[in-house]
Coordinates of C-alpha atoms in Angstrom, one line a residue:
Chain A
X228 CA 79.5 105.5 77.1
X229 CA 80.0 102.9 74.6
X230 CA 80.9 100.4 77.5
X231 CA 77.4 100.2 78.6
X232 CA 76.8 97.6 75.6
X233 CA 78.5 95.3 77.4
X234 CA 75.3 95.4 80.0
X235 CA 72.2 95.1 77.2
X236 CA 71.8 91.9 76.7
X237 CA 68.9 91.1 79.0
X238 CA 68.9 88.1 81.8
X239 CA 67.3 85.3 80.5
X240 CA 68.1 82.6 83.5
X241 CA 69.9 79.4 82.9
X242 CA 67.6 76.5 82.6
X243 CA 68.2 74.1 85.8
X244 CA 70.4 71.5 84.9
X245 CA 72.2 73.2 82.5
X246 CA 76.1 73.4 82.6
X247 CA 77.7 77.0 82.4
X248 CA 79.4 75.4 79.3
X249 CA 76.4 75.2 77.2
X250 CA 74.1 78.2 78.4
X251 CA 73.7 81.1 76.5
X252 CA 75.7 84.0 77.4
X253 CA 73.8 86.9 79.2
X254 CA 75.6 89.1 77.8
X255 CA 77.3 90.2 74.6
X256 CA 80.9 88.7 74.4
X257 CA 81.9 90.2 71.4
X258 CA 81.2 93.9 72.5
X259 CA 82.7 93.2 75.8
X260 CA 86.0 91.9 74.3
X261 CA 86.1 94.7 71.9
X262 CA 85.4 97.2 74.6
X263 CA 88.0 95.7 76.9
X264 CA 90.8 95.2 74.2
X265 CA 89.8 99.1 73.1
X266 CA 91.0 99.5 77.1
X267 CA 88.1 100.6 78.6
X268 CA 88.3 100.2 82.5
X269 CA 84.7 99.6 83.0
X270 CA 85.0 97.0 80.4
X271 CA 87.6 94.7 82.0
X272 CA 85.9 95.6 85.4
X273 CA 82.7 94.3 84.4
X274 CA 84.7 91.1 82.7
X275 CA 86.2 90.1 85.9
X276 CA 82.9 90.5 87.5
X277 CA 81.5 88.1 84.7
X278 CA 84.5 85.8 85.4
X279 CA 84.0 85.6 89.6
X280 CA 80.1 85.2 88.7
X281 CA 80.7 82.4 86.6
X282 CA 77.8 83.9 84.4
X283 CA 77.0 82.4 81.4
X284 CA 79.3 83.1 78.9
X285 CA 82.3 83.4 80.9
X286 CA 83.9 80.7 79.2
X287 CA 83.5 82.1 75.6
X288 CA 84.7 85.9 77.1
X289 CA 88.1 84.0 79.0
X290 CA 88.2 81.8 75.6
X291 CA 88.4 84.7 73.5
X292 CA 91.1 87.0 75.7
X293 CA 93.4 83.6 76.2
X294 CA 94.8 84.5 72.4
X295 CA 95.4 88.4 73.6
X296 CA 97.1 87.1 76.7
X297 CA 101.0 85.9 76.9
X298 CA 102.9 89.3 77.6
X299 CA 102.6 89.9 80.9
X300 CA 105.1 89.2 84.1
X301 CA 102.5 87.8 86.7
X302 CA 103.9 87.8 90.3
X303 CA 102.3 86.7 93.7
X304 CA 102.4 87.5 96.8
X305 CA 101.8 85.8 99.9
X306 CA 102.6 85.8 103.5
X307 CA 100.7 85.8 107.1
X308 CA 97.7 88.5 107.9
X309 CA 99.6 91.7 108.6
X310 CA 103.3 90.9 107.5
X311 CA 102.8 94.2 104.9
X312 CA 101.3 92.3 101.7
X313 CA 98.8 95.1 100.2
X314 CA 101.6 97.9 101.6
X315 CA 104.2 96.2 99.5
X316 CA 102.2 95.6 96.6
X317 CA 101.4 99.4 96.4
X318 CA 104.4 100.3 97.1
X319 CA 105.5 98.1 93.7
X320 CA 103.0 99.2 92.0
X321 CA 104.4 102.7 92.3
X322 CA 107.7 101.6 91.7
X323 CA 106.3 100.2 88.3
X324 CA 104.7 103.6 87.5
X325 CA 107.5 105.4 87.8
X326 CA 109.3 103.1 85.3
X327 CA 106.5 103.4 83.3
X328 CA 104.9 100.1 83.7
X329 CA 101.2 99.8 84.1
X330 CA 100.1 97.4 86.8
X331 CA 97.1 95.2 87.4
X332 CA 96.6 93.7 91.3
X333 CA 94.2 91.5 92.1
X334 CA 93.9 91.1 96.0
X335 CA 93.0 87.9 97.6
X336 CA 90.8 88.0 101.0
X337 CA 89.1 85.5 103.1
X338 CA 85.4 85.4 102.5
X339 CA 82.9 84.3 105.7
X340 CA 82.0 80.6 105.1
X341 CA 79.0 80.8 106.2
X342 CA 77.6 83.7 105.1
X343 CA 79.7 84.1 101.8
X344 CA 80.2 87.9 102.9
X345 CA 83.9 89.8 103.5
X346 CA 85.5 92.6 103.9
X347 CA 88.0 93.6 101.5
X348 CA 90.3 95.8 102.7
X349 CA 93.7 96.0 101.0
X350 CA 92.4 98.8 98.9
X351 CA 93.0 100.9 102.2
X352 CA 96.6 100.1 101.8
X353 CA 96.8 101.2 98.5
X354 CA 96.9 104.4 98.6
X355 CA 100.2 105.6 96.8
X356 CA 98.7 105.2 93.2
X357 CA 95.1 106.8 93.8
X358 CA 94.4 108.6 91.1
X359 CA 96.1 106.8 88.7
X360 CA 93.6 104.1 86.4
X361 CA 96.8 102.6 84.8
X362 CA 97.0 100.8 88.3
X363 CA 94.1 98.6 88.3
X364 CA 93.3 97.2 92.0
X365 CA 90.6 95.3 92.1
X366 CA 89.6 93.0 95.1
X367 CA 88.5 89.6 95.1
X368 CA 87.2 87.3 98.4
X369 CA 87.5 83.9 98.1
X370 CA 84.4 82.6 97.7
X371 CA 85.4 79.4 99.1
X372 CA 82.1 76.9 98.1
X373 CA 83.0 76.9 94.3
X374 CA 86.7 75.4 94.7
X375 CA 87.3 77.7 92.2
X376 CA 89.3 80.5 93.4
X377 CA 92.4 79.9 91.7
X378 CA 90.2 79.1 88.1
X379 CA 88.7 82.7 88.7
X380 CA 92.3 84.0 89.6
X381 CA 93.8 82.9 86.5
X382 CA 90.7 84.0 84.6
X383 CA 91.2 87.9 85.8
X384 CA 95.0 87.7 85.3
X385 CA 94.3 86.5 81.6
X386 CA 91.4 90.0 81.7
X387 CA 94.7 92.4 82.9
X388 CA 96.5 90.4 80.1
X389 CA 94.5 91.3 77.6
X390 CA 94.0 94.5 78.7
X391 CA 97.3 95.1 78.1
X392 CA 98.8 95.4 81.7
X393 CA 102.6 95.4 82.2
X394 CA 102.5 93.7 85.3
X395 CA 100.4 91.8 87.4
X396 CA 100.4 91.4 90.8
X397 CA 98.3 88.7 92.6
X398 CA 98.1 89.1 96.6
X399 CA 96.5 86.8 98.8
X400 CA 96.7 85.6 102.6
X401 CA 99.2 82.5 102.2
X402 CA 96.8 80.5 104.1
X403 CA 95.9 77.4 103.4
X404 CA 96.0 75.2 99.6
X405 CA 93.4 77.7 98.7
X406 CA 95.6 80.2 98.8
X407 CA 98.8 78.3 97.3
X408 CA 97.3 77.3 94.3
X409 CA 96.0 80.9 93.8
X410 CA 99.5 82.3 93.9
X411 CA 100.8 79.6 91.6
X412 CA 99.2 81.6 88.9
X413 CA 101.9 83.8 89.2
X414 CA 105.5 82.7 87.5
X415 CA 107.3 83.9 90.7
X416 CA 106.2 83.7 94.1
X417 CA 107.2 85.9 96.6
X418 CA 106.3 85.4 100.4
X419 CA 106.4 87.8 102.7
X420 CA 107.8 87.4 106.5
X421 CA 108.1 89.4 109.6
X422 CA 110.8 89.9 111.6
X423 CA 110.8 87.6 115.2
X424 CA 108.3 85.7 113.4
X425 CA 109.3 82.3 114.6
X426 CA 106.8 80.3 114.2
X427 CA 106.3 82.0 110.7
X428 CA 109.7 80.4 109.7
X429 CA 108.9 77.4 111.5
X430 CA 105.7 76.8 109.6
X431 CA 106.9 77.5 106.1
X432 CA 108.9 74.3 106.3
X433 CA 105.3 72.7 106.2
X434 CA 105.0 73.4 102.0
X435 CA 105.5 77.5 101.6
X436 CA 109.1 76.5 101.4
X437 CA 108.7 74.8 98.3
X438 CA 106.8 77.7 96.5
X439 CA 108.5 81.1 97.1
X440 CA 110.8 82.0 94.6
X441 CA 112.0 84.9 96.8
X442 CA 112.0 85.4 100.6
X443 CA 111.0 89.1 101.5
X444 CA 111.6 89.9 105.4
X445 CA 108.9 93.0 105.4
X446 CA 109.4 95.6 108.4
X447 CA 113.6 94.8 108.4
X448 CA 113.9 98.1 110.8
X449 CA 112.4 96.0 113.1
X450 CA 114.1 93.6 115.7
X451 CA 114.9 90.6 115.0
X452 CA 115.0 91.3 111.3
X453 CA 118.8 89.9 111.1
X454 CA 117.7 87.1 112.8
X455 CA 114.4 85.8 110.4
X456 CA 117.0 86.7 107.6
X457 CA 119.6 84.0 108.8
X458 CA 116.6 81.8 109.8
X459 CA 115.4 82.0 106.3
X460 CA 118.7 81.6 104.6
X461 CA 119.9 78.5 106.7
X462 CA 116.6 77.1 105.7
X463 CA 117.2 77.4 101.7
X464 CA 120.3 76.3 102.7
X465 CA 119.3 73.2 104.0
X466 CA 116.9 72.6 101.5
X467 CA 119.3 72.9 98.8
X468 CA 121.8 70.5 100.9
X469 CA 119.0 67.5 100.9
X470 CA 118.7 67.2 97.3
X471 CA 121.1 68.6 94.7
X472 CA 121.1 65.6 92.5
X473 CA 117.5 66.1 91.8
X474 CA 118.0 69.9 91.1
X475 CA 120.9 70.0 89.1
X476 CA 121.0 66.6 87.5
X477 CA 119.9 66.7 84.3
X478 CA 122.3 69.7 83.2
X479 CA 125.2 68.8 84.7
X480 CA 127.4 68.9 82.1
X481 CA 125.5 71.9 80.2
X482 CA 127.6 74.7 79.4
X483 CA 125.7 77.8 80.6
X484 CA 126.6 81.2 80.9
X485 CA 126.7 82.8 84.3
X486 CA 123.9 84.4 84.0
X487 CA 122.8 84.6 87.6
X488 CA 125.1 86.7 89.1
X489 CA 124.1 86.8 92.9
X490 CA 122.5 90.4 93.6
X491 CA 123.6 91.8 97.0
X492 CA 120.6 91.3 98.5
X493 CA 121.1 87.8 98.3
X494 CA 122.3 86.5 101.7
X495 CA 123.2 83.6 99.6
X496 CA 127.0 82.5 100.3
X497 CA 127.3 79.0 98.7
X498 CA 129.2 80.2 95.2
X499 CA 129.4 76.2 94.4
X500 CA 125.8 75.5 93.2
X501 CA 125.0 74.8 89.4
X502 CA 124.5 78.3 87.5
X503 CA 121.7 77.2 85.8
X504 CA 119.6 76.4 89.1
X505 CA 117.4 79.3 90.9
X506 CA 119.1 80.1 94.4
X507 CA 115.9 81.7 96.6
X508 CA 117.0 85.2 97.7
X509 CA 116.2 86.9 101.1
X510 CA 115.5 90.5 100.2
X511 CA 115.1 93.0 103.4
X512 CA 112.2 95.9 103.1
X513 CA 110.7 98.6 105.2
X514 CA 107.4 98.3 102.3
X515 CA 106.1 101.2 104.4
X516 CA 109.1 103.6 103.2
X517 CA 109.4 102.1 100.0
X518 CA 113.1 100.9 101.1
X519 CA 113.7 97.5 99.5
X520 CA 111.0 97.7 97.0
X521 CA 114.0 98.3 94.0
X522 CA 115.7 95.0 95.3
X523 CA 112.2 93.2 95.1
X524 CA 111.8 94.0 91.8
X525 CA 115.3 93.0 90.7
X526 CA 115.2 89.8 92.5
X527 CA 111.6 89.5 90.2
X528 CA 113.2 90.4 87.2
X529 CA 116.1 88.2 87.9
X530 CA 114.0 85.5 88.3
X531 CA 111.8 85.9 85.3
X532 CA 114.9 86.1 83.3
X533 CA 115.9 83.1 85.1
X534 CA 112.4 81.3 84.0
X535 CA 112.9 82.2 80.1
X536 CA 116.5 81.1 80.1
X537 CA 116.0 78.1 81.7
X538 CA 112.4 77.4 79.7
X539 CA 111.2 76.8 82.9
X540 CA 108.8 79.8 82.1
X541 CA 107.5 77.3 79.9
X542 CA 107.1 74.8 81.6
X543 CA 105.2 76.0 84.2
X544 CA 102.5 77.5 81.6
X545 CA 102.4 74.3 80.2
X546 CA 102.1 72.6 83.6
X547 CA 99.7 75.5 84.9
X548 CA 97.1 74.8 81.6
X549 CA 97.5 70.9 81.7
X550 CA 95.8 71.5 85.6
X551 CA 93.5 74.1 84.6
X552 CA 92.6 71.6 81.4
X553 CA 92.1 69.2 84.6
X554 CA 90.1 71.5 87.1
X555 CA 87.6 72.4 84.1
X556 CA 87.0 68.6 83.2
X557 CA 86.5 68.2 87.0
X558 CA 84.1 71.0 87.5
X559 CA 82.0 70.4 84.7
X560 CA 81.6 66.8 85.1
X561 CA 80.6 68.1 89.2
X562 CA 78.0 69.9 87.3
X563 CA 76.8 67.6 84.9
X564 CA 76.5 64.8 87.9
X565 CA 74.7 67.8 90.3
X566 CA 72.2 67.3 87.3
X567 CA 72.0 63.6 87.6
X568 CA 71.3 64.1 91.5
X569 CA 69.2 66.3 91.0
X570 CA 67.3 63.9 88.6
X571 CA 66.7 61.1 90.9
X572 CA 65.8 62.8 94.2
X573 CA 68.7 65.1 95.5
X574 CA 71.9 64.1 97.3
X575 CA 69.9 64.0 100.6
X576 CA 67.1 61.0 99.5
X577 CA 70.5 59.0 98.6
X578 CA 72.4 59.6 101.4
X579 CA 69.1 58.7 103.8
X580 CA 68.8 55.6 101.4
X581 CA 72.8 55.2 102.4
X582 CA 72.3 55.3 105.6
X583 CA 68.9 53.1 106.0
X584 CA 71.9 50.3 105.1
X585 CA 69.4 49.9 101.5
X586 CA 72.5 50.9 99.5
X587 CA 75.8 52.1 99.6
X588 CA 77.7 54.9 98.4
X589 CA 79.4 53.2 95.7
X590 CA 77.3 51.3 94.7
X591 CA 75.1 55.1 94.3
X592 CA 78.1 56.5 92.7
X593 CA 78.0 53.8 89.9
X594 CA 74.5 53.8 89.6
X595 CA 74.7 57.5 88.9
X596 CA 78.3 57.1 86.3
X597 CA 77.4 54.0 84.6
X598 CA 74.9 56.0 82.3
X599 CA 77.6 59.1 81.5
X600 CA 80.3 55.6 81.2
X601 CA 78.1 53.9 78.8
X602 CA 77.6 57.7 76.7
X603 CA 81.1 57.6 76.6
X604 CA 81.9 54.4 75.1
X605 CA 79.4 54.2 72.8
X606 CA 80.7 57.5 71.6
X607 CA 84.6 57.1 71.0
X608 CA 85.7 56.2 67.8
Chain B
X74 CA 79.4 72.4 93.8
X75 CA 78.2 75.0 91.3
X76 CA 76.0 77.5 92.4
X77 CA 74.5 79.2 89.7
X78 CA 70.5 80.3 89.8
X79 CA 71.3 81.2 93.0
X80 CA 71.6 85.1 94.4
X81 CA 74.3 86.6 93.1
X82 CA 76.9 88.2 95.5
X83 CA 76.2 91.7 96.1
X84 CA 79.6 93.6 95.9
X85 CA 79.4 97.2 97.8
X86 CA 82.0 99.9 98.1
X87 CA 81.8 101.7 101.6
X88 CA 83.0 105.0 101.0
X89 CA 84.2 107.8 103.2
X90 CA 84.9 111.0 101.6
X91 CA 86.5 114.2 102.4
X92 CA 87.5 115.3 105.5
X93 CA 85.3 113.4 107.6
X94 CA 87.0 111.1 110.5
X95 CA 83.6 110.0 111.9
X96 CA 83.7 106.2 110.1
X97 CA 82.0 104.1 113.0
X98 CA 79.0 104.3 110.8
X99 CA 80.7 102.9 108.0
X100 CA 82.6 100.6 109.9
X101 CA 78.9 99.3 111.3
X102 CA 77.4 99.1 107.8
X103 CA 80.4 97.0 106.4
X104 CA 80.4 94.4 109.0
X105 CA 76.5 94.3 108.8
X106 CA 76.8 94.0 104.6
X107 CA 79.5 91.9 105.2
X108 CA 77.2 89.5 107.5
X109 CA 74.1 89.7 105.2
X110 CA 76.4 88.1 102.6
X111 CA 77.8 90.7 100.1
X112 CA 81.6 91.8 99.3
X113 CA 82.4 94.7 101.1
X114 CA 85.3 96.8 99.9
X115 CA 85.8 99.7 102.5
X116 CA 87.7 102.5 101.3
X117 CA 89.5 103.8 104.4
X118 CA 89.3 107.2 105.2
X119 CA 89.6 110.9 103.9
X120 CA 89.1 109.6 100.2
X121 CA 88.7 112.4 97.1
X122 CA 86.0 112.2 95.0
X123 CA 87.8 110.7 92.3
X124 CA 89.5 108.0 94.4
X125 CA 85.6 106.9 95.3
X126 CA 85.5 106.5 91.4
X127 CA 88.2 105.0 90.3
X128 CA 87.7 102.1 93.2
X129 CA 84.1 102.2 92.4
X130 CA 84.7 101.7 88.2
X131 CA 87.5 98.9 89.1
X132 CA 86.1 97.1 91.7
X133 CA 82.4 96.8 89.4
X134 CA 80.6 97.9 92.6
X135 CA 76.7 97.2 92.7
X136 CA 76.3 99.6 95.7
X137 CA 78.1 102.8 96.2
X138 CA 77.4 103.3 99.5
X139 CA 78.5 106.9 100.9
X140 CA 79.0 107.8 105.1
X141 CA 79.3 111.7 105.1
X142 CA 79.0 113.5 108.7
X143 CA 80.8 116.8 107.8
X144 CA 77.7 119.0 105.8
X145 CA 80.0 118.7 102.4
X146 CA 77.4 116.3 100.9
X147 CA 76.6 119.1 98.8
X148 CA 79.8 119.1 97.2
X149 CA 81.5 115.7 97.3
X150 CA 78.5 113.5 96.1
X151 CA 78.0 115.3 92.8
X152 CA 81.4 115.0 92.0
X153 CA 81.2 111.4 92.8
X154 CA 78.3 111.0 90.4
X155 CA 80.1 113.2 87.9
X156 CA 82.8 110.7 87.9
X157 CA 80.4 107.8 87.7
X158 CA 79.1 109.0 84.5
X159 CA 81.9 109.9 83.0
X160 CA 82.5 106.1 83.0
X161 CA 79.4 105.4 82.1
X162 CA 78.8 103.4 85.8
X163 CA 76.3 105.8 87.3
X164 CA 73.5 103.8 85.6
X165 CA 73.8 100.3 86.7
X166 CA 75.0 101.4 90.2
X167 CA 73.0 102.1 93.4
X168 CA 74.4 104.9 95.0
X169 CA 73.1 105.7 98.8
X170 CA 74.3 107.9 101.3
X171 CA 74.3 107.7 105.0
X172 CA 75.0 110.3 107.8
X173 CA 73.6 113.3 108.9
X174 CA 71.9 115.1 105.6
X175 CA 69.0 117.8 106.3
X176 CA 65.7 117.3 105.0
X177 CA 66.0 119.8 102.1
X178 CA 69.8 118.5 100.9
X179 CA 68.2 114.7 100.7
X180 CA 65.4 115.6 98.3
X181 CA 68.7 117.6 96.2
X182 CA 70.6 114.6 96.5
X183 CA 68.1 112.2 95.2
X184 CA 67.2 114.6 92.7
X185 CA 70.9 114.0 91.2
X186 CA 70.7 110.4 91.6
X187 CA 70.9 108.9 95.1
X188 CA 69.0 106.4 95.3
X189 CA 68.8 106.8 99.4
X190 CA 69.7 108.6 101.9
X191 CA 70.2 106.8 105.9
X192 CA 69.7 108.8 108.4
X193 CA 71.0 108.5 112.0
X194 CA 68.5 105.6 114.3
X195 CA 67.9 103.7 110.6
X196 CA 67.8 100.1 111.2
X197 CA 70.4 97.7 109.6
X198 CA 68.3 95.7 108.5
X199 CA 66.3 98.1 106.3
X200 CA 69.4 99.8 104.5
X201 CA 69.9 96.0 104.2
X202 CA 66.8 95.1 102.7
X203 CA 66.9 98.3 100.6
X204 CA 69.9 97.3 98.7
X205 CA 68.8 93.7 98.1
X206 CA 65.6 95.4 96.5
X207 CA 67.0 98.1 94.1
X208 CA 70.1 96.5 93.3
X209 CA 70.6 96.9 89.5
X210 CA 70.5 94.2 87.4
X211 CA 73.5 94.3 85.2
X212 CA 73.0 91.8 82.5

């Protein structure tokens, strides 16, 4: 019961005008933390609810887990409605359980826009680990007005971090760039395909390509499955083909071990291409019958171990903070000019103003920045 | 862009426990939620007890919202609430139950906790209204 601390601190509601950054939590951090590092499930549920809220004190909850955080393998999934996302992510998630793994899986879904409301339903699908509270499902719909989907994915991967969790799974409909830059969170990226799914292949070429670390044709017993396999693999093929200066470059002449010895999933043939780079693999499943799922999680591990050789793992933290650094700056400034609009009259007397030809937008925009520009200089050293 | 002083979003679990296969009343009470604006999570079908918990505890549900049609309301909801507190959730979560539950059973049931029970012919919009009243707040 000593969770329920987390909950006392009463409401008190942020003045108007305010930024999240500066308002006083609503609730107690410290407890929360303590509670949630302690491994109390209703401690990092209620911190993820904190983190999708965006209620004040969020920032100092996230800002005080990010030191706890580090030691998990983060993976996401994506692929088109119904090609077996939340059935394969169960399915891993026992796979992890019986290795003795605990497992955290946050699932993506499409909220309304216009009434903000969903239906979450890959906790239907999720039914091999029931039971068991080392597997920690919880769902999240993409609130889509606050642009800040990925920020609160990142936010509740760094809870499950803290928490302790062995693996972390992120799901989500692969979309749109909502949905791609949700699933970047993750240091490998699997998409999920169909068999006879065409177009599917056809439309990955548009910029899913470039993000899946490893293919997975879902539902292989299926016609067609040899087919979207080759597809995929003459794809990768290609892609490799266009470019290999850019990709292997810079360490040419490196001496490198072999480390990435082809598994025989791979329906990779070229034997010619630098050691050092990451060849995409095509792994067949039947998620439903669990078939596959071992050569999913080896083509994971191989990858991770791929990332930490390479220090591309690295890297791509380092890349993935320098962008949330930038999305912060970006929001809070969003916030801080909401206030300014707010101040003289509301977006909707500027824009009439705008459109009565008495001003334009920039010169509106400058009117509104030159204030925050002059802060700014007077204030740098 | 940011939205803050503004309602929060209401998160509800739709729940259908035991063996009970009648889930067109739950499938009507999700898609209304879902349309008045809050996050439904519906459980699927033929859920234990402790399932309802466990999703309930992890997902942070404001509303617990139970469809029973079989009669075994006496037994499955206070397990469900046993579970509840036993993580310390029961307090800051609104529990209802909808279906077919006698007269006698729904003053039992509220006795234990329930905060409602729906009855066949009630309107959407009042189970609706309901929950946007007695919601708990959580801070």
């Amino acid at each position: 019961m000593t969770e329920k601390s987390a909950g006392e601190v009463e409401p008190g509601r942020e003045p108007p005008g305010s930024t999240v950054a500066t308002a006083e939590p609503e609730f107690d951090v410290d407890a929360l933390v303590e509670n949630l590092l302690a491994g109390e499930h209703r401690a990092l549920a209620r911190a993820i609810t904190y983190i999708e809220d965006r209620t004040p004190g969020y920032r100092q909850l996230v800002g005080e887990l990010h030191e706890h955080t580090g030691d998990a393998s983060v993976v996401g999934i994506t692929g088109s409605p119904g090609t077996g996302k939340s059935t394969l992510v169960d399915k891993l998630a026992l796979e992890y359980r019986d290795r003795g793994e605990t497992v955290g899986v946050i699932a993506v879904d499409p909220a309304s826009p216009f009434t903000g409301g969903a239906v979450l339903g890959d906790r239907i699908r999720m039914g091999s680990t029931v039971g068991d509270m080392d597997v920690f499902v919880r769902s999240m719909s993409a609130r889509g007005a606050l642009g800040g989907l990925a920020a609160a994915t990142a936010d509740a991967v760094r809870a499950l971090d803290a928490f302790g969790k062995d693996r972390i799974i992120i799901e989500t409909v692969g979309a749109g760039q909502n949905e791609i830059d949700v699933v970047r969170t993750a240091d490998t990226v699997a998409v999920l395909v169909q068999p006879g799914a065409g177009d599917d292949v056809q439309m990955l070429k548009a910029g899913i390509l470039e993000i899946a670390d490893c293919f997975v044709v879902n539902k292989a017993d299926l016609d067609g499955a040899n087919r979207t396999v080759q597809e995929l693999t003459e794809m990768l093929q290609l892609e490799r083909d266009v470019d290999p200066i850019v990709r292997t470059g810079h360490h040419g002449a490196d001496e490198v071990e072999d480390s990435q010895s082809d598994t025989e999933e791979s329906h990779d043939e070229s034997a010619d291409a630098d050691p050092e780079e990451w060849r995409t693999p095509v792994v067949e499943t039947v998620a439903t019958h669990g078939e596959g799922v071992d050569a999913v999680i080896e083509a994971f591990d191989d990858h991770r171990t791929y990332l930490a050789d390479s220090g591309a793992l690295e890297d791509r933290a380092r890349s993935r903070y320098a962008e949330e650094i930038r999305t912060l700056l970006r929001e809070d400034l969003g916030t801080l000019l909401e206030a300014e609009i707010e101040d003289r009259g509301g977006i909707e007397g500027l824009a009439a103003d705008v459109h009565r030809r008495e001003t334009n937008p920039y010169a509106v925009a400058d009117e509104l920045l030159d204030p925050i520009r002059d802060c700014v200089a007077d204030n740098r050293d | 862009m940011s939205v803050e002083g503004e309602q929060r979003t209401i998160r509800c679990l739709v729940a259908k426990v035991g063996l009970d296969g009648h889930d067109r009343g739950a499938h009507v009470i999700a898609r209304a939620f879902r349309d008045a604006g809050f996050e439904v999570i519906y459980s699927g079908l033929h859920n234990a007890p402790d399932e309802i918990v466990q999703a309930a505890v992890q997902e942070d549900v404001d509303v617990l919202g139970i469809s029973i049609l079989s009669g075994a309301h006496g037994t499955l909801v206070p397990k469900v609430i046993e579970g509840l507190e036993e993580y310390g959730a029961m307090d800051d979560t609104l529990l209802i139950v909808g279906g077919v539950i006698p007269d006698d059973d729904k003053a039992e049931l509220e006795e234990l906790g329930v905060a409602e029970v729906f009855g066949p012919g009630t309107e959407l919009e009042t189970t609706i209204e309901f929950v946007r009243e007695n919601v708990r707040d959580r801070r």
